[in-house]
Every structure is written in C-alpha cells, then in structure tokens.
PDB file of C-alpha atoms in Angstrom:
ATOM      1  CA  LEU A   1       9.064 -11.649 -31.668  1.00  0.00           C
ATOM      2  CA  TYR A   2      10.464  -8.118 -31.171  1.00  0.00           C
ATOM      3  CA  THR A   3      13.502  -6.559 -32.713  1.00  0.00           C
ATOM      4  CA  ALA A   4      15.687  -5.378 -29.890  1.00  0.00           C
ATOM      5  CA  PRO A   5      17.887  -2.453 -30.912  1.00  0.00           C
ATOM      6  CA  ASP A   6      21.042  -4.141 -29.657  1.00  0.00           C
ATOM      7  CA  SER A   7      20.209  -7.606 -31.030  1.00  0.00           C
ATOM      8  CA  CYS A   8      20.234  -9.193 -34.524  1.00  0.00           C
ATOM      9  CA  GLU A   9      17.096 -11.309 -33.786  1.00  0.00           C
ATOM     10  CA  GLY A  10      14.742 -10.637 -36.785  1.00  0.00           C
ATOM     11  CA  ARG A  11      17.157  -8.032 -38.267  1.00  0.00           C
ATOM     12  CA  CYS A  12      19.527 -10.067 -40.392  1.00  0.00           C
ATOM     13  CA  GLY A  13      20.317  -8.165 -43.661  1.00  0.00           C
ATOM     14  CA  GLU A  14      18.537  -5.096 -42.452  1.00  0.00           C
ATOM     15  CA  PRO A  15      19.801  -1.954 -44.232  1.00  0.00           C
ATOM     16  CA  TYR A  16      22.246   0.405 -42.575  1.00  0.00           C
ATOM     17  CA  SER A  17      20.662   3.294 -40.474  1.00  0.00           C
ATOM     18  CA  ARG A  18      22.671   5.751 -38.463  1.00  0.00           C
ATOM     19  CA  GLU A  19      20.008   5.357 -35.674  1.00  0.00           C
ATOM     20  CA  ASP A  20      20.985   1.728 -35.048  1.00  0.00           C
ATOM     21  CA  GLU A  21      23.029   0.797 -31.978  1.00  0.00           C
ATOM     22  CA  CYS A  22      24.734  -2.072 -33.912  1.00  0.00           C
ATOM     23  CA  TYR A  23      24.318  -3.781 -37.272  1.00  0.00           C
ATOM     24  CA  CYS A  24      23.218  -7.112 -38.760  1.00  0.00           C
ATOM     25  CA  ASN A  25      24.177  -6.995 -42.491  1.00  0.00           C
ATOM     26  CA  ALA A  26      27.178  -8.491 -44.216  1.00  0.00           C
ATOM     27  CA  GLU A  27      29.020  -5.153 -44.018  1.00  0.00           C
ATOM     28  CA  CYS A  28      29.126  -5.155 -40.224  1.00  0.00           C
ATOM     29  CA  GLU A  29      31.882  -7.751 -40.235  1.00  0.00           C
ATOM     30  CA  ARG A  30      34.119  -5.511 -42.295  1.00  0.00           C
ATOM     31  CA  TYR A  31      33.407  -2.406 -40.085  1.00  0.00           C
ATOM     32  CA  HIS A  32      33.519  -4.328 -36.835  1.00  0.00           C
ATOM     33  CA  ASN A  33      30.104  -2.958 -35.713  1.00  0.00           C
ATOM     34  CA  CYS A  34      27.934  -6.155 -35.673  1.00  0.00           C
ATOM     35  CA  CYS A  35      25.638  -6.810 -32.758  1.00  0.00           C
ATOM     36  CA  GLU A  36      26.988  -9.322 -30.248  1.00  0.00           C
ATOM     37  CA  ASP A  37      24.594 -12.015 -31.354  1.00  0.00           C
ATOM     38  CA  TYR A  38      25.134 -11.508 -35.202  1.00  0.00           C
ATOM     39  CA  TYR A  39      26.742 -14.929 -35.721  1.00  0.00           C
ATOM     40  CA  ARG A  40      24.191 -16.774 -33.629  1.00  0.00           C
ATOM     41  CA  HIS A  41      21.221 -15.337 -35.528  1.00  0.00           C
ATOM     42  CA  CYS A  42      22.351 -14.451 -38.994  1.00  0.00           C
ATOM     43  CA  ARG A  43      24.295 -17.563 -39.857  1.00  0.00           C
ATOM     44  CA  GLU A  44      21.298 -19.928 -39.600  1.00  0.00           C
ATOM     45  CA  GLU A  45      17.958 -20.234 -41.254  1.00  0.00           C
ATOM     46  CA  GLY A  46      14.725 -19.611 -39.345  1.00  0.00           C
ATOM     47  CA  PHE A  47      12.956 -16.525 -38.024  1.00  0.00           C
ATOM     48  CA  SER A  48      16.120 -14.522 -38.143  1.00  0.00           C
ATOM     49  CA  SER A  49      17.057 -15.378 -41.690  1.00  0.00           C
ATOM     50  CA  SER A  50      17.327 -12.408 -44.171  1.00  0.00           C
ATOM     51  CA  ARG A  51      14.030 -13.223 -45.898  1.00  0.00           C
ATOM     52  CA  ASP A  52      12.214 -12.637 -42.525  1.00  0.00           C
ATOM     53  CA  ALA A  53      13.862  -9.263 -41.901  1.00  0.00           C
ATOM     54  CA  ILE A  54      11.471  -6.255 -42.221  1.00  0.00           C
ATOM     55  CA  THR A  55      13.342  -3.910 -44.519  1.00  0.00           C
ATOM     56  CA  ASP A  56      12.869  -0.192 -44.880  1.00  0.00           C
ATOM     57  CA  GLU A  57      11.290  -0.938 -48.290  1.00  0.00           C
ATOM     58  CA  ASP A  58       8.858  -3.339 -46.717  1.00  0.00           C
ATOM     59  CA  LEU A  59       7.713  -0.667 -44.256  1.00  0.00           C
ATOM     60  CA  LEU A  60       7.161   1.903 -46.996  1.00  0.00           C
ATOM     61  CA  HIS A  61       5.088  -0.597 -48.985  1.00  0.00           C
ATOM     62  CA  ILE A  62       2.952  -1.962 -46.147  1.00  0.00           C
ATOM     63  CA  SER A  63       2.261   1.456 -44.683  1.00  0.00           C
ATOM     64  CA  GLU A  64       0.885   2.590 -48.089  1.00  0.00           C
ATOM     65  CA  GLN A  65      -1.265  -0.552 -48.114  1.00  0.00           C
ATOM     66  CA  LEU A  66      -2.624   0.212 -44.633  1.00  0.00           C
ATOM     67  CA  TYR A  67      -3.271   3.835 -45.602  1.00  0.00           C
ATOM     68  CA  LYS A  68      -5.382   2.722 -48.588  1.00  0.00           C
ATOM     69  CA  ALA A  69      -7.183   0.152 -46.511  1.00  0.00           C
ATOM     70  CA  ASP A  70      -8.422   2.721 -43.860  1.00  0.00           C
ATOM     71  CA  HIS A  71     -11.995   2.570 -45.075  1.00  0.00           C
ATOM     72  CA  ASN A  72     -13.405   3.894 -41.749  1.00  0.00           C
ATOM     73  CA  LYS A  73     -11.382   7.158 -41.755  1.00  0.00           C
ATOM     74  CA  ALA A  74     -13.143  10.506 -41.760  1.00  0.00           C
ATOM     75  CA  ARG A  75     -14.101  12.062 -45.011  1.00  0.00           C
ATOM     76  CA  PRO A  76     -13.061  15.709 -45.667  1.00  0.00           C
ATOM     77  CA  THR A  77     -16.630  16.780 -44.764  1.00  0.00           C
ATOM     78  CA  ASP A  78     -16.674  14.834 -41.418  1.00  0.00           C
ATOM     79  CA  ILE A  79     -14.258  17.132 -39.593  1.00  0.00           C
ATOM     80  CA  ALA A  80     -13.474  20.867 -39.522  1.00  0.00           C
ATOM     81  CA  ILE A  81     -10.483  21.961 -37.411  1.00  0.00           C
ATOM     82  CA  ASN A  82      -9.333  25.418 -36.643  1.00  0.00           C
ATOM     83  CA  PRO A  83      -5.560  25.193 -35.847  1.00  0.00           C
ATOM     84  CA  GLN A  84      -5.146  28.981 -35.319  1.00  0.00           C
ATOM     85  CA  TYR A  85      -1.752  29.930 -33.875  1.00  0.00           C
ATOM     86  CA  GLN A  86       1.436  28.139 -34.973  1.00  0.00           C
ATOM     87  CA  ALA A  87       4.049  28.068 -32.285  1.00  0.00           C
ATOM     88  CA  SER A  88       7.766  28.199 -33.005  1.00  0.00           C
ATOM     89  CA  PRO A  89       9.961  25.570 -31.342  1.00  0.00           C
ATOM     90  CA  ASP A  90      11.027  28.008 -28.591  1.00  0.00           C
ATOM     91  CA  GLU A  91       7.349  28.826 -27.820  1.00  0.00           C
ATOM     92  CA  THR A  92       5.945  25.292 -27.253  1.00  0.00           C
ATOM     93  CA  GLY A  93       7.028  25.238 -23.581  1.00  0.00           C
ATOM     94  CA  ASP A  94       5.479  28.652 -22.769  1.00  0.00           C
ATOM     95  CA  GLN A  95       2.118  27.372 -21.570  1.00  0.00           C
ATOM     96  CA  GLU A  96       0.322  30.297 -23.211  1.00  0.00           C
ATOM     97  CA  ASP A  97      -3.054  29.935 -24.768  1.00  0.00           C
ATOM     98  CA  ARG A  98      -2.571  31.680 -28.145  1.00  0.00           C
ATOM     99  CA  SER A  99      -5.658  30.272 -29.768  1.00  0.00           C
ATOM    100  CA  PRO A 100      -8.944  31.609 -28.429  1.00  0.00           C
ATOM    101  CA  GLN A 101     -11.181  29.046 -30.261  1.00  0.00           C
ATOM    102  CA  PRO A 102     -11.435  25.324 -29.769  1.00  0.00           C
ATOM    103  CA  LEU A 103      -9.394  23.126 -32.171  1.00  0.00           C
ATOM    104  CA  TYR A 104     -12.514  21.282 -33.399  1.00  0.00           C
ATOM    105  CA  LYS A 105     -15.128  23.336 -35.196  1.00  0.00           C
ATOM    106  CA  TYR A 106     -17.131  20.354 -36.275  1.00  0.00           C
ATOM    107  CA  VAL A 107     -17.070  16.507 -36.063  1.00  0.00           C
ATOM    108  CA  ASN A 108     -19.634  14.344 -37.622  1.00  0.00           C
ATOM    109  CA  GLU A 109     -20.414  12.080 -34.655  1.00  0.00           C
ATOM    110  CA  GLU A 110     -22.033   9.506 -36.859  1.00  0.00           C
ATOM    111  CA  LEU A 111     -18.483   8.242 -37.283  1.00  0.00           C
ATOM    112  CA  PHE A 112     -18.512   7.201 -33.634  1.00  0.00           C
ATOM    113  CA  ALA A 113     -21.337   4.631 -34.362  1.00  0.00           C
ATOM    114  CA  LYS A 114     -19.008   2.575 -36.540  1.00  0.00           C
ATOM    115  CA  PRO A 115     -18.131  -0.585 -34.631  1.00  0.00           C
ATOM    116  CA  THR A 116     -14.313   0.044 -34.278  1.00  0.00           C
ATOM    117  CA  TYR A 117     -14.977   3.616 -33.048  1.00  0.00           C
ATOM    118  CA  ALA A 118     -17.766   2.650 -30.682  1.00  0.00           C
ATOM    119  CA  SER A 119     -15.681  -0.165 -29.124  1.00  0.00           C
ATOM    120  CA  PHE A 120     -12.591   2.129 -28.935  1.00  0.00           C
ATOM    121  CA  ILE A 121     -14.580   4.957 -27.227  1.00  0.00           C
ATOM    122  CA  LYS A 122     -15.817   2.437 -24.599  1.00  0.00           C
ATOM    123  CA  LEU A 123     -12.218   1.886 -23.526  1.00  0.00           C
ATOM    124  CA  LEU A 124     -11.279   5.462 -22.928  1.00  0.00           C
ATOM    125  CA  ASP A 125     -12.991   5.920 -19.480  1.00  0.00           C
ATOM    126  CA  ASN A 126     -11.417   2.684 -18.075  1.00  0.00           C
ATOM    127  CA  TYR A 127      -8.338   4.439 -16.643  1.00  0.00           C
ATOM    128  CA  GLN A 128      -7.224   6.697 -13.852  1.00  0.00           C
ATOM    129  CA  LYS A 129      -5.168   9.400 -15.414  1.00  0.00           C
ATOM    130  CA  ALA A 130      -2.672   9.848 -12.583  1.00  0.00           C
ATOM    131  CA  THR A 131       0.268   7.457 -12.531  1.00  0.00           C
ATOM    132  CA  GLY A 132       0.974   5.855  -9.217  1.00  0.00           C
ATOM    133  CA  ARG A 133      -2.628   4.661  -8.742  1.00  0.00           C
ATOM    134  CA  GLU A 134      -3.356   1.000  -9.232  1.00  0.00           C
ATOM    135  CA  GLU A 135      -5.747   0.248 -12.146  1.00  0.00           C
ATOM    136  CA  ASP A 136      -8.635  -1.918 -11.096  1.00  0.00           C
ATOM    137  CA  VAL A 137      -9.668  -3.853 -14.232  1.00  0.00           C
ATOM    138  CA  THR A 138     -13.185  -5.149 -14.101  1.00  0.00           C
ATOM    139  CA  ALA A 139     -14.626  -8.130 -15.993  1.00  0.00           C
ATOM    140  CA  GLU A 140     -16.661  -5.684 -18.041  1.00  0.00           C
ATOM    141  CA  GLU A 141     -13.494  -3.798 -19.040  1.00  0.00           C
ATOM    142  CA  LEU A 142     -11.785  -7.059 -20.068  1.00  0.00           C
ATOM    143  CA  ARG A 143     -14.820  -7.720 -22.245  1.00  0.00           C
ATOM    144  CA  GLU A 144     -14.426  -4.182 -23.765  1.00  0.00           C
ATOM    145  CA  GLN A 145     -10.851  -4.965 -24.638  1.00  0.00           C
ATOM    146  CA  ASP A 146     -11.718  -8.228 -26.374  1.00  0.00           C
ATOM    147  CA  ASN A 147     -14.603  -6.606 -28.212  1.00  0.00           C
ATOM    148  CA  PHE A 148     -12.309  -3.897 -29.538  1.00  0.00           C
ATOM    149  CA  LEU A 149      -9.782  -6.433 -30.692  1.00  0.00           C
ATOM    150  CA  LYS A 150     -12.604  -8.543 -32.326  1.00  0.00           C
ATOM    151  CA  GLU A 151     -13.944  -5.410 -34.177  1.00  0.00           C
ATOM    152  CA  VAL A 152     -10.517  -4.136 -35.412  1.00  0.00           C
ATOM    153  CA  MET A 153      -9.588  -7.681 -36.692  1.00  0.00           C
ATOM    154  CA  LYS A 154     -12.664  -7.682 -38.885  1.00  0.00           C
ATOM    155  CA  THR A 155     -11.207  -4.781 -40.870  1.00  0.00           C
ATOM    156  CA  GLU A 156      -9.278  -5.137 -44.138  1.00  0.00           C
ATOM    157  CA  LEU A 157      -6.474  -2.918 -42.564  1.00  0.00           C
ATOM    158  CA  MET A 158      -5.728  -5.275 -39.616  1.00  0.00           C
ATOM    159  CA  LYS A 159      -6.058  -8.357 -41.907  1.00  0.00           C
ATOM    160  CA  LYS A 160      -3.440  -6.882 -44.203  1.00  0.00           C
ATOM    161  CA  LEU A 161      -1.146  -6.164 -41.201  1.00  0.00           C
ATOM    162  CA  PHE A 162      -1.565  -9.763 -39.881  1.00  0.00           C
ATOM    163  CA  ALA A 163      -0.885 -11.181 -43.381  1.00  0.00           C
ATOM    164  CA  PHE A 164       2.318  -9.099 -43.567  1.00  0.00           C
ATOM    165  CA  LEU A 165       3.555 -10.208 -40.104  1.00  0.00           C
ATOM    166  CA  HIS A 166       2.578 -13.788 -40.804  1.00  0.00           C
ATOM    167  CA  LYS A 167       4.547 -13.774 -43.958  1.00  0.00           C
ATOM    168  CA  LYS A 168       7.506 -12.418 -42.039  1.00  0.00           C
ATOM    169  CA  ASN A 169       7.281 -15.288 -39.654  1.00  0.00           C
ATOM    170  CA  ARG A 170       6.253 -13.208 -36.637  1.00  0.00           C
ATOM    171  CA  TYR A 171       2.931 -14.930 -35.957  1.00  0.00           C
ATOM    172  CA  SER A 172       1.827 -18.410 -36.962  1.00  0.00           C
ATOM    173  CA  SER A 173      -1.976 -17.665 -36.590  1.00  0.00           C
ATOM    174  CA  GLU A 174      -4.426 -14.788 -36.256  1.00  0.00           C
ATOM    175  CA  GLN A 175      -5.326 -16.172 -32.769  1.00  0.00           C
ATOM    176  CA  GLU A 176      -1.660 -15.838 -31.710  1.00  0.00           C
ATOM    177  CA  PHE A 177      -1.472 -12.274 -33.061  1.00  0.00           C
ATOM    178  CA  VAL A 178      -4.688 -11.184 -31.258  1.00  0.00           C
ATOM    179  CA  ALA A 179      -3.538 -12.727 -27.992  1.00  0.00           C
ATOM    180  CA  ASP A 180      -0.222 -10.834 -28.258  1.00  0.00           C
ATOM    181  CA  LEU A 181      -1.928  -7.565 -29.198  1.00  0.00           C
ATOM    182  CA  LYS A 182      -3.996  -7.858 -25.966  1.00  0.00           C
ATOM    183  CA  GLU A 183      -0.753  -8.370 -23.921  1.00  0.00           C
ATOM    184  CA  MET A 184       1.416  -5.742 -25.522  1.00  0.00           C
ATOM    185  CA  TRP A 185      -1.250  -3.034 -25.516  1.00  0.00           C
ATOM    186  CA  PHE A 186      -3.423  -3.828 -22.479  1.00  0.00           C
ATOM    187  CA  GLY A 187      -1.070  -5.680 -20.120  1.00  0.00           C
ATOM    188  CA  LEU A 188      -0.524  -3.630 -16.952  1.00  0.00           C
ATOM    189  CA  TYR A 189       2.889  -2.491 -15.606  1.00  0.00           C
ATOM    190  CA  SER A 190       4.146   0.038 -13.174  1.00  0.00           C
ATOM    191  CA  ARG A 191       5.247   3.571 -14.042  1.00  0.00           C
ATOM    192  CA  GLY A 192       5.167   4.438 -10.370  1.00  0.00           C
ATOM    193  CA  ASN A 193       6.369   2.495  -7.303  1.00  0.00           C
ATOM    194  CA  GLY A 194       5.243  -0.931  -8.041  1.00  0.00           C
ATOM    195  CA  GLU A 195       1.503  -0.254  -8.559  1.00  0.00           C
ATOM    196  CA  GLN A 196       0.005  -1.785 -11.752  1.00  0.00           C
ATOM    197  CA  ASP A 197      -0.930   1.727 -12.907  1.00  0.00           C
ATOM    198  CA  SER A 198      -0.274   1.883 -16.723  1.00  0.00           C
ATOM    199  CA  SER A 199      -0.479   0.133 -20.065  1.00  0.00           C
ATOM    200  CA  GLY A 200       0.561   1.011 -23.619  1.00  0.00           C
ATOM    201  CA  PHE A 201      -3.071   1.591 -24.555  1.00  0.00           C
ATOM    202  CA  GLU A 202      -3.785   3.923 -21.525  1.00  0.00           C
ATOM    203  CA  HIS A 203      -0.618   5.934 -22.243  1.00  0.00           C
ATOM    204  CA  VAL A 204      -0.917   6.357 -25.973  1.00  0.00           C
ATOM    205  CA  PHE A 205      -4.609   6.658 -26.549  1.00  0.00           C
ATOM    206  CA  SER A 206      -6.219   7.749 -23.250  1.00  0.00           C
ATOM    207  CA  GLY A 207      -3.326   9.792 -21.817  1.00  0.00           C
ATOM    208  CA  GLU A 208      -1.756  10.026 -18.324  1.00  0.00           C
ATOM    209  CA  VAL A 209      -0.554  12.636 -15.895  1.00  0.00           C
ATOM    210  CA  LYS A 210       2.918  12.094 -14.439  1.00  0.00           C
ATOM    211  CA  LYS A 211       4.918  14.610 -12.301  1.00  0.00           C
ATOM    212  CA  GLY A 212       2.325  17.376 -13.025  1.00  0.00           C
ATOM    213  CA  LYS A 213       2.525  16.947 -16.807  1.00  0.00           C
ATOM    214  CA  VAL A 214       0.455  15.237 -19.481  1.00  0.00           C
ATOM    215  CA  SER A 215       2.193  12.079 -20.663  1.00  0.00           C
ATOM    216  CA  GLY A 216       1.218  10.188 -23.855  1.00  0.00           C
ATOM    217  CA  PHE A 217      -2.229  11.263 -25.104  1.00  0.00           C
ATOM    218  CA  HIS A 218      -1.940  11.026 -28.908  1.00  0.00           C
ATOM    219  CA  ASN A 219      -5.449  10.379 -30.040  1.00  0.00           C
ATOM    220  CA  TRP A 220      -7.808  12.881 -31.863  1.00  0.00           C
ATOM    221  CA  ILE A 221     -11.044  11.082 -30.743  1.00  0.00           C
ATOM    222  CA  ARG A 222     -10.121  11.419 -27.081  1.00  0.00           C
ATOM    223  CA  PHE A 223      -9.104  15.086 -27.567  1.00  0.00           C
ATOM    224  CA  TYR A 224     -12.358  16.010 -29.363  1.00  0.00           C
ATOM    225  CA  LEU A 225     -14.513  14.362 -26.726  1.00  0.00           C
ATOM    226  CA  LEU A 226     -12.766  16.059 -23.849  1.00  0.00           C
ATOM    227  CA  GLU A 227     -12.587  19.354 -25.607  1.00  0.00           C
ATOM    228  CA  LYS A 228     -16.330  19.118 -26.167  1.00  0.00           C
ATOM    229  CA  GLN A 229     -16.778  18.715 -22.419  1.00  0.00           C
ATOM    230  CA  GLY A 230     -14.599  21.702 -21.601  1.00  0.00           C
ATOM    231  CA  ILE A 231     -11.890  19.555 -20.007  1.00  0.00           C
ATOM    232  CA  ILE A 232      -9.271  20.331 -22.638  1.00  0.00           C
ATOM    233  CA  ASN A 233      -8.041  23.766 -23.638  1.00  0.00           C
ATOM    234  CA  TYR A 234      -6.248  23.929 -26.984  1.00  0.00           C
ATOM    235  CA  PHE A 235      -3.332  26.404 -26.957  1.00  0.00           C
ATOM    236  CA  SER A 236      -1.444  26.192 -30.322  1.00  0.00           C
ATOM    237  CA  HIS A 237       0.041  23.811 -32.907  1.00  0.00           C
ATOM    238  CA  ASN A 238       3.710  23.485 -33.919  1.00  0.00           C
ATOM    239  CA  PHE A 239       3.254  21.160 -36.980  1.00  0.00           C
ATOM    240  CA  ASN A 240       0.544  20.638 -39.532  1.00  0.00           C
ATOM    241  CA  GLY A 241       1.031  17.719 -41.918  1.00  0.00           C
ATOM    242  CA  PRO A 242       1.079  17.991 -45.686  1.00  0.00           C
ATOM    243  CA  TRP A 243      -2.070  15.926 -46.282  1.00  0.00           C
ATOM    244  CA  ASP A 244      -5.121  17.613 -47.860  1.00  0.00           C
ATOM    245  CA  THR A 245      -7.426  14.778 -46.716  1.00  0.00           C
ATOM    246  CA  TYR A 246      -7.693  12.514 -43.673  1.00  0.00           C
ATOM    247  CA  PRO A 247      -5.773  11.216 -41.872  1.00  0.00           C
ATOM    248  CA  ASP A 248      -3.710  14.264 -41.309  1.00  0.00           C
ATOM    249  CA  VAL A 249      -1.097  14.874 -38.551  1.00  0.00           C
ATOM    250  CA  LEU A 250      -0.978  17.785 -36.056  1.00  0.00           C
ATOM    251  CA  GLY A 251       1.611  18.603 -33.424  1.00  0.00           C
ATOM    252  CA  LEU A 252      -0.174  20.509 -30.769  1.00  0.00           C
ATOM    253  CA  GLN A 253      -0.036  22.142 -27.270  1.00  0.00           C
ATOM    254  CA  PHE A 254      -2.873  21.923 -24.907  1.00  0.00           C
ATOM    255  CA  SER A 255      -3.967  21.878 -21.162  1.00  0.00           C
ATOM    256  CA  TRP A 256      -5.907  18.899 -19.843  1.00  0.00           C
ATOM    257  CA  ASP A 257      -7.617  19.530 -16.557  1.00  0.00           C
ATOM    258  CA  GLY A 258      -4.962  22.116 -15.812  1.00  0.00           C
ATOM    259  CA  PHE A 259      -1.979  19.800 -16.722  1.00  0.00           C
ATOM    260  CA  TYR A 260       0.123  20.897 -19.828  1.00  0.00           C
ATOM    261  CA  LYS A 261       1.283  18.963 -22.888  1.00  0.00           C
ATOM    262  CA  GLU A 262       4.177  20.671 -24.576  1.00  0.00           C
ATOM    263  CA  VAL A 263       4.074  18.701 -27.945  1.00  0.00           C
ATOM    264  CA  GLY A 264       1.271  16.117 -28.382  1.00  0.00           C
ATOM    265  CA  SER A 265       1.350  14.794 -31.878  1.00  0.00           C
ATOM    266  CA  ALA A 266      -1.759  13.110 -33.243  1.00  0.00           C
ATOM    267  CA  PHE A 267      -3.247  11.665 -36.368  1.00  0.00           C
ATOM    268  CA  ILE A 268      -6.500  13.657 -37.156  1.00  0.00           C
ATOM    269  CA  GLY A 269      -9.417  11.793 -38.751  1.00  0.00           C
ATOM    270  CA  SER A 270      -7.915   8.347 -38.796  1.00  0.00           C
ATOM    271  CA  SER A 271      -9.828   5.284 -37.715  1.00  0.00           C
ATOM    272  CA  PRO A 272      -8.906   3.659 -34.456  1.00  0.00           C
ATOM    273  CA  GLU A 273      -7.622   0.596 -36.354  1.00  0.00           C
ATOM    274  CA  PHE A 274      -5.364   2.693 -38.410  1.00  0.00           C
ATOM    275  CA  GLU A 275      -3.458   4.158 -35.474  1.00  0.00           C
ATOM    276  CA  PHE A 276      -3.548   0.858 -33.599  1.00  0.00           C
ATOM    277  CA  GLY A 277      -2.243  -0.997 -36.666  1.00  0.00           C
ATOM    278  CA  LEU A 278       0.563   1.498 -37.593  1.00  0.00           C
ATOM    279  CA  TYR A 279       1.862   1.720 -34.023  1.00  0.00           C
ATOM    280  CA  THR A 280       1.834  -2.070 -33.688  1.00  0.00           C
ATOM    281  CA  LEU A 281       3.741  -2.418 -36.971  1.00  0.00           C
ATOM    282  CA  CYS A 282       6.382  -0.023 -35.865  1.00  0.00           C
ATOM    283  CA  PHE A 283       6.645  -1.486 -32.380  1.00  0.00           C
ATOM    284  CA  ILE A 284       7.284  -4.947 -33.836  1.00  0.00           C
ATOM    285  CA  ALA A 285       9.510  -3.827 -36.660  1.00  0.00           C
ATOM    286  CA  ARG A 286      11.544  -0.933 -35.113  1.00  0.00           C
ATOM    287  CA  PRO A 287      11.065  -0.753 -31.290  1.00  0.00           C
ATOM    288  CA  GLY A 288      13.009   2.145 -29.788  1.00  0.00           C
ATOM    289  CA  ARG A 289      13.812   3.619 -33.137  1.00  0.00           C
ATOM    290  CA  ALA A 290      12.262   5.867 -35.730  1.00  0.00           C
ATOM    291  CA  CYS A 291      10.091   3.778 -38.046  1.00  0.00           C
ATOM    292  CA  HIS A 292       9.954   5.390 -41.529  1.00  0.00           C
ATOM    293  CA  LEU A 293       6.616   5.018 -43.414  1.00  0.00           C
ATOM    294  CA  SER A 294       4.895   6.396 -46.422  1.00  0.00           C
ATOM    295  CA  LEU A 295       1.232   7.576 -46.339  1.00  0.00           C
ATOM    296  CA  GLY A 296      -0.341   8.808 -49.561  1.00  0.00           C
ATOM    297  CA  GLY A 297       3.094   9.443 -51.062  1.00  0.00           C
ATOM    298  CA  TYR A 298       4.295  11.524 -48.113  1.00  0.00           C
ATOM    299  CA  ASN A 299       7.043  10.341 -45.638  1.00  0.00           C
ATOM    300  CA  LEU A 300       6.146  10.076 -42.029  1.00  0.00           C
ATOM    301  CA  SER A 301       7.951   8.487 -39.026  1.00  0.00           C
ATOM    302  CA  ILE A 302       6.685   6.888 -35.925  1.00  0.00           C
ATOM    303  CA  GLN A 303       8.690   6.502 -32.716  1.00  0.00           C
ATOM    304  CA  THR A 304       7.985   3.713 -30.293  1.00  0.00           C
ATOM    305  CA  TYR A 305       9.593   2.657 -27.043  1.00  0.00           C
ATOM    306  CA  THR A 306       9.428  -0.594 -25.210  1.00  0.00           C
ATOM    307  CA  TRP A 307       8.742  -0.921 -21.489  1.00  0.00           C
ATOM    308  CA  THR A 308      12.068  -2.343 -20.120  1.00  0.00           C
ATOM    309  CA  LYS A 309      11.313  -2.874 -16.421  1.00  0.00           C
ATOM    310  CA  SER A 310       8.892  -5.824 -16.767  1.00  0.00           C
ATOM    311  CA  THR A 311       8.029  -8.400 -19.494  1.00  0.00           C
ATOM    312  CA  TYR A 312       5.243 -10.902 -20.327  1.00  0.00           C
ATOM    313  CA  GLY A 313       5.218 -14.374 -21.856  1.00  0.00           C
ATOM    314  CA  ASP A 314       8.662 -15.545 -22.831  1.00  0.00           C
ATOM    315  CA  GLY A 315      10.432 -12.223 -22.123  1.00  0.00           C
ATOM    316  CA  LYS A 316       8.295 -10.138 -24.527  1.00  0.00           C
ATOM    317  CA  LYS A 317       8.110  -6.391 -24.143  1.00  0.00           C
ATOM    318  CA  TYR A 318       5.096  -4.184 -23.452  1.00  0.00           C
ATOM    319  CA  ILE A 319       4.551  -0.920 -25.365  1.00  0.00           C
ATOM    320  CA  ALA A 320       5.803   2.033 -23.321  1.00  0.00           C
ATOM    321  CA  THR A 321       4.777   4.652 -25.942  1.00  0.00           C
ATOM    322  CA  ALA A 322       4.165   5.262 -29.665  1.00  0.00           C
ATOM    323  CA  TYR A 323       3.661   8.519 -31.451  1.00  0.00           C
ATOM    324  CA  VAL A 324       4.085  10.350 -34.714  1.00  0.00           C
ATOM    325  CA  ILE A 325       7.333  12.309 -34.982  1.00  0.00           C
ATOM    326  CA  SER A 326       6.181  15.832 -35.769  1.00  0.00           C
TER     327      SER A 326
END
C-alpha cells in the first residue's frame, strides 16, 4: 500500500523530483536512474500502473478539496493567539523565553464539544510521555481509538480522502481503510529498548520526551489544553503562515514540563480530522519525502517518515512522524 522511496510500487509515471532516491517514469531508462524494481512494477497493469500513481497535481487538487471540506475548523472569532517574539533561525535553539504572555489569548471551548474534537481529546491522556516506558493499553482506550475513527469517518473530509485513495486502488473498502488507519496510527512499536512505548498518534498529536527533549508534539489543541494548565511555557515563534483565517500554521519554540522543543510546527485552528487526513494522505503518497500540497491557494509541504524497525500486516509500515515543514 505504501510508496517506499526506493521502490516503484505505486509510483509508475510519477513526475521527476530532486528529492527522490530513484525514479519510475519513462525518462529513467534514458538517464539510468530507475529504481531497481522499475521493470517489475511499471511494465504491468494493476496497482502500480500509471493511472494509479498519485501525481503532484493530484496532491494539489485533493488537498484543496480537503481544505474546503474542513467544516469543523475554528472560525476567526473562535481563537485569538498572541505570537509575540519571532525568533531568527540561529535563536531557535537558545531556550530563552522571549514571550512573556501565553500563546493563546482565547479559545472558544464550545469547539471541543464537537464529536471529532471530543473523541480526539479523550485520546490525549492515554500515553506516558517518556519513551522507554511500556504503554499499557486498556480496553477503554481501545474503545476510544475506535470511537475517534468512527467520528472522523462521518465527516465529508475523511469521506473525500477515502474516495480519492479508493479511486487510486489503495483500498477496496472503507472498512479496510479504517482498519489500516488504526494500525498505522495506533499500532505500538519501540523507540526505546524493545518496550512497546510509542505510536504514530502518540508522537505526532500527544508528544513524547526522548533524551531530554520534546519529540513530536504537533497539535494545537494539545498545546492549548496544557498551556491552560500551566504545563507548557511558550517561548517564541519562527514561522507564521500566510493564511488570514483558520487553519493557519505556526512554527514555535516552547518548554513542556521543563523539556524544550526547538521547532514545533503546528496547524492552528484546524479540526482533528483535517490534520489526521492530511498526514495520512502524505504518509501514503509520499512517505519519507516532502509532500507538496495547496491550502486556500497557498503552497504548503508536509514531511512524514516511516518507522523502519518493525512492520504490521503484510510488511506495512507504521507512521514514525508527520509534521508541517515550516
């Protein structure tokens, strides 16, 4: 199902990009830079045929569709942020608090009563933030995962994403898609010494602490809730996206319980299904590479990485991380 950077599976006819390790279009034969499995995958019909490739144009088009379908996003009046100090690239590692006020001046918490928000927030306290500690997943937590997936799949945004991936031959049914979402996002693997201590969802949305630093943690709702409790201290930002409505993008520096995050990019004001959907799209279409999208006419790129040390199912990869390139 996944497009490995060094394979042509699902990439036949994909346009040239300097970021690629090897190539899968007709030109690669002339330049002698085809992936090793080019002839096996790209000279036969099926999943890997050129009509199933997810092109750069496809990504720009589907991302605009998902952007328009984010009906649960915050309205401009729902959130007021106070970004304060903008750090230069050589200041982001200083660990200096240059912003005396919190980042969030106001959030309309009625947003959190919406089903996708409520089910998302229930997941956030299911994890131990330190890597190297085994995660004990209870029956209640498994139900919370299923409920979140059920709620996001009711949205137009996730239905559009499934329709796109179905058309591209990645999934034969919505049931198969949901089962795979559960594995790729919530399946446990080890970032430590063999303990089942991490998952894509924990890393990206809830955040982790590894080797004394904040790792992952790319979600505005999680940030707001912890800042409100006094557990997060906002230091500065290094990037503020061009959007004049939500979702926006911020690259930010902060301390979480005394642990520092040098650059933590996040969508601001997006619904949980918007982030979940965009990251899933990019993980399936461009794992390990920059995934170039368009939101409201502005370009934006998402970087994902696969977890390479363990797999599920028939050799499928877990999500290691996903974030907006700021």
